[in-house]
Coordinates of C-alpha atoms in Angstrom, one line a residue:
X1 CA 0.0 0.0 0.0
X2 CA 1.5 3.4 -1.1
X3 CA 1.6 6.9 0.9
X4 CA -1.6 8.1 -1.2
X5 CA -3.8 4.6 -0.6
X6 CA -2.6 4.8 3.1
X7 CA -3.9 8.5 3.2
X8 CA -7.4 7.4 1.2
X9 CA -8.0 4.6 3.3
X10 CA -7.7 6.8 6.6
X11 CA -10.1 9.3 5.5
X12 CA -12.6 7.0 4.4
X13 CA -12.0 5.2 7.8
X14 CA -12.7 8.6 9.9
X15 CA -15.7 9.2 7.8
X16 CA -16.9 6.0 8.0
X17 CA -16.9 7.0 12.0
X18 CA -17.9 10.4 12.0
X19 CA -20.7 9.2 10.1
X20 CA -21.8 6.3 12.5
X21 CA -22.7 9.0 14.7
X22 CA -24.1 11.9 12.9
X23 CA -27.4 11.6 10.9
X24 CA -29.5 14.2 9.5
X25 CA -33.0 14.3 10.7
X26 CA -36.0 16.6 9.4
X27 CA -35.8 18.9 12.0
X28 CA -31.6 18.9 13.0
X29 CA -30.2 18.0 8.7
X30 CA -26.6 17.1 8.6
X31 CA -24.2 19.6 7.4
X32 CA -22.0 17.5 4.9
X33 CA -18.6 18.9 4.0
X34 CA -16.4 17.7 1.1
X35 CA -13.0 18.8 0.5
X36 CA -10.2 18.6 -2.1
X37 CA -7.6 20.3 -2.4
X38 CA -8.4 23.3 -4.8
X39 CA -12.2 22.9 -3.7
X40 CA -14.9 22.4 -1.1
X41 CA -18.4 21.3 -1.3
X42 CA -21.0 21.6 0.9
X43 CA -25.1 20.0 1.4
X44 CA -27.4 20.2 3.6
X45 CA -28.8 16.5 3.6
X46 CA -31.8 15.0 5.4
X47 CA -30.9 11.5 5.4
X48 CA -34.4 10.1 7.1
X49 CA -36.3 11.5 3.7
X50 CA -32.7 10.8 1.3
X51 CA -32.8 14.1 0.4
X52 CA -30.5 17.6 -0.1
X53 CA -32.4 20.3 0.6
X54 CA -29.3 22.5 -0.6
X55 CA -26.1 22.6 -2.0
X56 CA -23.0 24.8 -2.5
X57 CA -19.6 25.0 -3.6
X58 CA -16.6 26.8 -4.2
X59 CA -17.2 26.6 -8.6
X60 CA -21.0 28.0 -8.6
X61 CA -22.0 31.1 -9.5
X62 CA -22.5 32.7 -5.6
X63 CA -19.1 31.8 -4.8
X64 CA -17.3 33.1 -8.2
X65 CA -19.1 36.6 -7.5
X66 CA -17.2 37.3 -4.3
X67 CA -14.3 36.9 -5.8
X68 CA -12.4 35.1 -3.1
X69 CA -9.9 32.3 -3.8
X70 CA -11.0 28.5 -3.9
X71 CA -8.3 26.6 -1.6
X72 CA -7.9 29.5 1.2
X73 CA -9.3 29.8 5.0
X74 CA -10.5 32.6 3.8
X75 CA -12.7 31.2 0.8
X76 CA -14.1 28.7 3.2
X77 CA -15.5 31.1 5.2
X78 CA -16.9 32.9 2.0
X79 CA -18.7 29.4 1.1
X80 CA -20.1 29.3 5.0
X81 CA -21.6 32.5 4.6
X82 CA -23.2 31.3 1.3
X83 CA -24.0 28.5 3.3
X84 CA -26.1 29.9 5.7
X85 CA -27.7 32.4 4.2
X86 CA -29.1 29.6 1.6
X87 CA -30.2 27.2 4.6
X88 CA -31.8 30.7 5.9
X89 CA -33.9 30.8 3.2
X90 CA -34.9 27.3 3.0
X91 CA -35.8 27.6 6.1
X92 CA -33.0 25.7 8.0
X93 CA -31.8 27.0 11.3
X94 CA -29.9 24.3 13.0
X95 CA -27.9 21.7 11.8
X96 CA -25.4 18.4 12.6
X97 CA -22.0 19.2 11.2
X98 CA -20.6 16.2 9.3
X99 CA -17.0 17.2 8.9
X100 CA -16.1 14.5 6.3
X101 CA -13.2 12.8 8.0
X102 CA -11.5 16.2 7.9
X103 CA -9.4 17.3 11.0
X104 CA -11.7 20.3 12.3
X105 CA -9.0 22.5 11.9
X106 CA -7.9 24.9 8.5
X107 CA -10.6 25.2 6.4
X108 CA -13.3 23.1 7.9
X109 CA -13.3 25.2 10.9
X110 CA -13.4 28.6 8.6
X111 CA -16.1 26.9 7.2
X112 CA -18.0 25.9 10.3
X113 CA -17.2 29.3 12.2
X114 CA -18.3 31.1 9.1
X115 CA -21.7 29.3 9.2
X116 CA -22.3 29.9 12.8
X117 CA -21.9 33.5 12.2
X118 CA -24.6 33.7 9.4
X119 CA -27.3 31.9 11.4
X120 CA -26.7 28.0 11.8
X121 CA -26.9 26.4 15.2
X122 CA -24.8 23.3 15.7

């Protein structure tokens, strides 16, 4: 097993954790975070009706227009304003944070602090 499988394989196995004890319900949805290294994606999942009531990311259209940079701290906490304002208006005020298998730490935690700020309880 090379460095990269080694790496894959530990992330999924942190997922596969985080996500044995987070679940999005109708009323509390999951806050799913993806990331890569140039860019992050993020849903707002109810996982009791398999459904996401909204997603962002660091390519669309809301995130180009504030012209902030893709793979910074400071772009993730661009895409958790986006975030929460679009949860706002579907009428989403609190939240489980999924975290992905990501260290909270960098850009997650931009992210998260970010989303707190515009409105999201978690």
């Amino acid at each position: 097993m090379n460095k990269l499988q080694k790496k894959q394989a530990g992330l999924a196995r942190r997922h596969r954790r985080v996500r044995g004890k987070v679940s999005g319900t109708p009323v509390r949805p999951r806050l799913c975070v993806t990331r890569s290294n140039n860019n992050m994606y993020v849903q707002i999942v109810d996982d009791v009706a398999h459904k996401t009531l909204c997603g962002v990311s660091t390519l669309g259209p809301e995130f180009k227009a504030t012209g902030k940079k893709s793979a910074t701290v400071e772009g993730a906490a661009a895409l958790g304003e986006i975030v929460g304002k679009k949860a706002q208006e579907n009428g989403v005020t609190e939240v489980v944070f999924d975290r992905g298998g990501h260290l909270y730490h960098g850009r997650v935690k931009a992210l998260a602090d970010a989303a707190r700020e515009a409105g999201l309880k978690f």
